[in-house]
XYZ file of C-alpha atoms in Angstrom:
332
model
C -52.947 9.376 5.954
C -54.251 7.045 3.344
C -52.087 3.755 2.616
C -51.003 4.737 -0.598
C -49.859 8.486 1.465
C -48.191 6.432 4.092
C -46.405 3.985 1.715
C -45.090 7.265 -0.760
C -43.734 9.288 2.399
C -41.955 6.111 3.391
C -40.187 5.145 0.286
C -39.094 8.964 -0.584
C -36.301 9.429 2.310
C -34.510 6.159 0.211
C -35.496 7.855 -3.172
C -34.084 11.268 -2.264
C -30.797 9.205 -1.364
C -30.802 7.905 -4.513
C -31.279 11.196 -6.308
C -28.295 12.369 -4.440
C -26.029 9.483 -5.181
C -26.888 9.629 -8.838
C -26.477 13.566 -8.668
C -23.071 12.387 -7.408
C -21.932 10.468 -10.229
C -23.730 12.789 -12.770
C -21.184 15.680 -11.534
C -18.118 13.245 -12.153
C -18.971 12.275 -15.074
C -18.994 15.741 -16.531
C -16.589 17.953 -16.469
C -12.836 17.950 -16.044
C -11.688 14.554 -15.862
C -15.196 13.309 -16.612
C -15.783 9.692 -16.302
C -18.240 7.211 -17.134
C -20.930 5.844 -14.302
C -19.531 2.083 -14.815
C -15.882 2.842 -15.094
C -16.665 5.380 -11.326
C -18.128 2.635 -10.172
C -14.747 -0.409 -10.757
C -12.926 2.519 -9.908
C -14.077 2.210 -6.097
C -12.711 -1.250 -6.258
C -9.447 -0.530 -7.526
C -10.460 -2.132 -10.761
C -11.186 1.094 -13.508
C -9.638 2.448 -15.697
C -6.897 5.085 -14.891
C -8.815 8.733 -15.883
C -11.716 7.167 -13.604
C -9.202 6.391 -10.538
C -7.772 9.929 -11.480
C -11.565 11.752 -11.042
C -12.268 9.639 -7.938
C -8.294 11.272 -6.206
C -9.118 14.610 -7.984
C -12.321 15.348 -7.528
C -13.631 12.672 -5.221
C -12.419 14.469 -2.107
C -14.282 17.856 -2.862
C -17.475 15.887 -3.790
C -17.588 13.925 -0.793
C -16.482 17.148 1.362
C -19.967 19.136 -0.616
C -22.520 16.057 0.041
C -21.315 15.591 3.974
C -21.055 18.953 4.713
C -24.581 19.494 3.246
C -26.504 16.777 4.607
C -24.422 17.880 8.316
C -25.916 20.912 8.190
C -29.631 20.251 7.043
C -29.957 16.949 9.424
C -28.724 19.876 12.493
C -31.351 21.776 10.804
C -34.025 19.007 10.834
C -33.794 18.397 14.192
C -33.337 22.293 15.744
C -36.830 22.507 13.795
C -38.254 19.566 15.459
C -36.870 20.262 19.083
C -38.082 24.013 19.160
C -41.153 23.554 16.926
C -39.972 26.663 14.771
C -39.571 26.785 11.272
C -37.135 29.397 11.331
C -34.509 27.231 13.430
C -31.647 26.508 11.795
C -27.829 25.451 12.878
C -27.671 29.076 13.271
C -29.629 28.829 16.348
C -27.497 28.266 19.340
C -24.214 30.115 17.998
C -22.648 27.158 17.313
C -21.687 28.303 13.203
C -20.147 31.391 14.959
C -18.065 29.205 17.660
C -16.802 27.209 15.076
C -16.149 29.653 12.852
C -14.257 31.895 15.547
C -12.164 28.690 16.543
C -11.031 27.894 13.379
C -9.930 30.961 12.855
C -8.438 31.361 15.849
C -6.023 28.506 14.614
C -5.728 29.904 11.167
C -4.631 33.306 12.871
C -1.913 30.788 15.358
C -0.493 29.203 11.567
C -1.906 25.810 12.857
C -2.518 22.911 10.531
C -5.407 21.802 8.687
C -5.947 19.019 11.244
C -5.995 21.405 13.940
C -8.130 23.692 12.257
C -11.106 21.265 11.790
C -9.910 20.063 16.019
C -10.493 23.941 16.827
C -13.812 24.504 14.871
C -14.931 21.723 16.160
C -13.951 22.616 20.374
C -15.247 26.102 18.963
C -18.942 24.957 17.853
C -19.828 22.989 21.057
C -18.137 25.436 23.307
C -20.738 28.269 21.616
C -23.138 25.804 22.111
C -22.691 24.855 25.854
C -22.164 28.063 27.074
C -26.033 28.529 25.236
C -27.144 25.932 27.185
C -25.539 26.550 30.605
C -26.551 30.452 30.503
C -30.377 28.688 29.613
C -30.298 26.160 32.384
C -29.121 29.217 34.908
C -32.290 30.956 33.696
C -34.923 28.690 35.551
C -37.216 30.410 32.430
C -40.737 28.729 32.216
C -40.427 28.121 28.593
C -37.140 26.681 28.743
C -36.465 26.654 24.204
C -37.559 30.751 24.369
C -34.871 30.605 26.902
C -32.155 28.571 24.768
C -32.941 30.650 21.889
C -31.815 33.815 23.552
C -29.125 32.777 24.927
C -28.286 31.010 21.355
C -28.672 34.103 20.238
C -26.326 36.062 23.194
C -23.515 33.320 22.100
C -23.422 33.670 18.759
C -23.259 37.533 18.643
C -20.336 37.184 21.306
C -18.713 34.544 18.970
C -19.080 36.837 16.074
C -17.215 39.955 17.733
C -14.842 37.847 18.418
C -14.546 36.534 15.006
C -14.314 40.205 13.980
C -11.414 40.544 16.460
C -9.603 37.709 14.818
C -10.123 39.212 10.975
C -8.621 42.723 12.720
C -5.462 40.966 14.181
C -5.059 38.577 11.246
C -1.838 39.981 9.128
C -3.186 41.549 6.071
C -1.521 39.934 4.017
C -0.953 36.601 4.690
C -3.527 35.582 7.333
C -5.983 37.773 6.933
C -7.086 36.498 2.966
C -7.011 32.779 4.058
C -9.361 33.750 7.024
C -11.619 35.953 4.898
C -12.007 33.159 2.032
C -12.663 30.475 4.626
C -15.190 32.592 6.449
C -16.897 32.787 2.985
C -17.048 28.754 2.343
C -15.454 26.690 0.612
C -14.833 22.665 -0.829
C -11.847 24.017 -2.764
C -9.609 23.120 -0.165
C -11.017 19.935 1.588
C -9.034 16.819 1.490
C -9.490 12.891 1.531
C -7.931 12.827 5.372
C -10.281 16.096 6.100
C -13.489 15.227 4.438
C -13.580 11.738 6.318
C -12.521 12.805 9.802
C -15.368 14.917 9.141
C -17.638 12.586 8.756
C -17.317 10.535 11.643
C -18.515 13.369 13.740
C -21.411 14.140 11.136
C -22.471 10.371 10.861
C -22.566 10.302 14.656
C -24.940 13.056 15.327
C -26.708 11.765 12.570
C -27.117 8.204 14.010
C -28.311 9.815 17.507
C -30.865 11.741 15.626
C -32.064 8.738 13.752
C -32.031 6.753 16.783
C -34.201 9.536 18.705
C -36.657 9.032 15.879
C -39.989 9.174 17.404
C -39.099 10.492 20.866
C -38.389 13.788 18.609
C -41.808 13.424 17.867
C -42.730 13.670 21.026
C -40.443 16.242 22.489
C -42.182 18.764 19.765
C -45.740 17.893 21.643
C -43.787 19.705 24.942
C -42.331 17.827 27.750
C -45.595 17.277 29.480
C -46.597 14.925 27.024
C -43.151 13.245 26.887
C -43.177 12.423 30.568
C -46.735 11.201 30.271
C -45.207 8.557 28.211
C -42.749 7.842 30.910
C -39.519 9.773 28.886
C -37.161 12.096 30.380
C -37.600 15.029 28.065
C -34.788 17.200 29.650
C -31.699 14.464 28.808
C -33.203 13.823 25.574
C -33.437 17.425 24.613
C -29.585 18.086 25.532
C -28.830 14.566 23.480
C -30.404 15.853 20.190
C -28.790 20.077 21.111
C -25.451 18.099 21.366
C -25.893 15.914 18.072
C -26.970 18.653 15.922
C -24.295 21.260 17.627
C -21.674 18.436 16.582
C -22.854 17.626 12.983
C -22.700 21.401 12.183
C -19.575 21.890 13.554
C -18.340 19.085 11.744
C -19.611 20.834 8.193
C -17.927 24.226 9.545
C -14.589 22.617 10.488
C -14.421 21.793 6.664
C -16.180 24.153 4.639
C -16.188 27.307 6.676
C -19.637 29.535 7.182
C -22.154 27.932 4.894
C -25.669 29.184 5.618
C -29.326 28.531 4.496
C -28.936 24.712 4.079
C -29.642 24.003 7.649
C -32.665 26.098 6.749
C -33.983 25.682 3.343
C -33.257 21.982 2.814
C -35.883 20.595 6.211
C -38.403 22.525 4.626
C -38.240 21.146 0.800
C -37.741 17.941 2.922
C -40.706 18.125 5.098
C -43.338 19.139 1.666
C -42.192 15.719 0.781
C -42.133 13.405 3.650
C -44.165 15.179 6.297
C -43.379 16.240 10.057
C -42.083 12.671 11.497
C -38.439 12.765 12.441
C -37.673 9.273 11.303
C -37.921 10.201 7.891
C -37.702 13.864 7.781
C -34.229 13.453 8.753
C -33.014 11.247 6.283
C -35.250 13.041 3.438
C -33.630 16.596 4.758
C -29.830 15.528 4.807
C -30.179 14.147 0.898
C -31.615 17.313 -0.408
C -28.662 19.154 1.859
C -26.415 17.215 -0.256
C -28.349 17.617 -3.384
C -28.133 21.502 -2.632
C -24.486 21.717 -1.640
C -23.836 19.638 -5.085
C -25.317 21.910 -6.948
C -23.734 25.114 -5.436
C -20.358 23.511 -5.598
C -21.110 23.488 -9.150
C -22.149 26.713 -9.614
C -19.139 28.051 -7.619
C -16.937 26.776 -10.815
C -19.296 28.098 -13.806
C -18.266 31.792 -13.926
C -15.260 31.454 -15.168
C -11.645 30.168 -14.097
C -12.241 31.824 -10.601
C -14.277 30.359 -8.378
C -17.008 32.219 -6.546
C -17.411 31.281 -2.085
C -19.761 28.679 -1.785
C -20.963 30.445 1.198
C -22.265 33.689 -0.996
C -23.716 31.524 -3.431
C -25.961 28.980 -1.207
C -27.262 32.863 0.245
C -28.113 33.827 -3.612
C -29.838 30.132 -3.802
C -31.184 29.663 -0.775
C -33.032 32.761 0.075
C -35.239 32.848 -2.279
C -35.822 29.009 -2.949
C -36.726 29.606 0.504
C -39.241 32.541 0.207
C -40.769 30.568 -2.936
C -41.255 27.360 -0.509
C -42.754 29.687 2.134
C -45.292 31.324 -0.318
C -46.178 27.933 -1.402
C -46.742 26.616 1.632
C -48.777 29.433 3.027
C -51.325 29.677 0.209
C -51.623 25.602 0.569
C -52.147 26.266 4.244
């Protein structure tokens, strides 16, 4: 890579962070309760003026529940990618989506609080996702990721009949609707309290990934090349599983079952900054926010009801994604 190459691909994970910041402030300042970039911006420090303070308590909890949940999902994505050197990885991988979905609604179905809610998604998603990694482990497989993956796969279908066991017990009336619309996604619902006890999760597993950086690198060139540089490639492996495992369930505990992010976002990520974790991380979880922003948005353009977030980033995402992949191939 040329200097010029090498100095573009570095600045663009900080430009893409940007974008999404400004994309940010672009959706409250249109809008209901739509507020000027300067007056958002005193607002923060207690010092704007009152329709700005009144966007930021309105609207700012929703906004900041979209852009963490998004750029959760897409830096689990990143690095599931990176681990098992598959495109086609996504948070979807190991089950963990399903556990958290089937905990959560295990609490919705027990009348349990929102607190308790995101608590059982949470205990849901890394459950799914140890239980992956045990049943892998008592493999002894050769190729130990072929190995994960099918048992990812084993506890995510188990996850999901249970889910559909919930949904049949749920009351029809009362439960069951709450369970169904929460199943399908949504920001509607997401509070200041909820949208940052989600993020301390999320911005853990993010910091673990970032501070992996280049030893992701290396996992991807197999673990015979990782110990030739003297690094334990099994304990790093299960580091980066658990960090992505806990940012996703950390996106799921508030939004519910949001797919192709975790999917579509690494890719339009990776035509930008290339294959190195250190910035393909970053660069992924921005356009995941970018993404979620923008199907938050579309959720409320159809009129005065709102469509699932979850159905819409499916409409999106596919085929953004099958446009990326035909663009890639004929580059390729």
């Amino acid at each position: 890579m040329d200097p010029l190459s090498a100095l573009r691909a570095s600045a663009a994970p900080l430009a893409l962070v940007l974008l999404a910041l400004a994309g940010a402030a672009a959706v409250l300042a249109t809008g209901p309760l739509a507020a000027s970039p300067g007056a958002l911006l005193a607002a923060l420090f207690g010092q704007g003026p009152p329709e700005a303070e009144l966007a930021l308590a309105l609207r700012g909890p929703r906004l900041l529940a979209a852009m963490s949940c998004g750029a959760a999902l897409a830096g689990a994505g990143a690095g599931f990618q990176i681990l098992f050197r598959n495109p086609l990885a996504s948070p979807d991988l190991l089950g963990v989506t399903s556990g958290a979905g089937l905990g959560a609604a295990l609490a919705l179905l027990l009348g349990a609080g929102a607190v308790l809610v995101q608590g059982a998604a949470f205990a849901g998603g890394l459950a799914t996702g140890a239980v992956a990694v045990a049943c892998a482990a008592l493999t002894r497989s050769g190729d130990g990721r072929l190995a994960l993956i099918l048992c990812g796969i084993v506890a995510g279908a188990l996850a999901s009949a249970g889910l559909g066991l919930v949904v049949i017990a749920a009351e029809p009336y009362s439960q069951l609707p709450s369970i169904t619309y929460w199943l399908l996604g949504s920001f509607t619902r997401a509070t200041a309290g909820e949208a940052a006890l989600a993020l301390v999760p999320a911005g853990l597993g993010a910091a673990i990934l970032l501070w992996l950086g280049f030893r992701l690198d290396v996992l991807s060139l197999g673990d015979e090349q990782a110990r030739s540089l003297g690094l334990r490639a099994a304990p790093l492996r299960l580091l980066a599983l658990a960090a992505a495992a806990l940012m996703t369930s950390s996106a799921v505990s508030v939004a519910g079952i949001v797919g192709w992010i975790g999917l579509l976002a690494p890719h339009a990520a990776r035509r930008i900054v290339g294959e190195r974790a250190g910035r393909l991380i970053p660069a992924a979880m921005a356009v995941g926010a970018l993404f979620a922003l923008l199907i938050d948005r579309l959720s409320t353009a159809f009129g005065p009801a709102e469509l699932p977030v979850g159905l819409l980033s499916a409409a999106v995402g596919a085929p953004a994604f099958l446009a990326l992949f035909v663009a890639t191939s004929r580059r390729a």
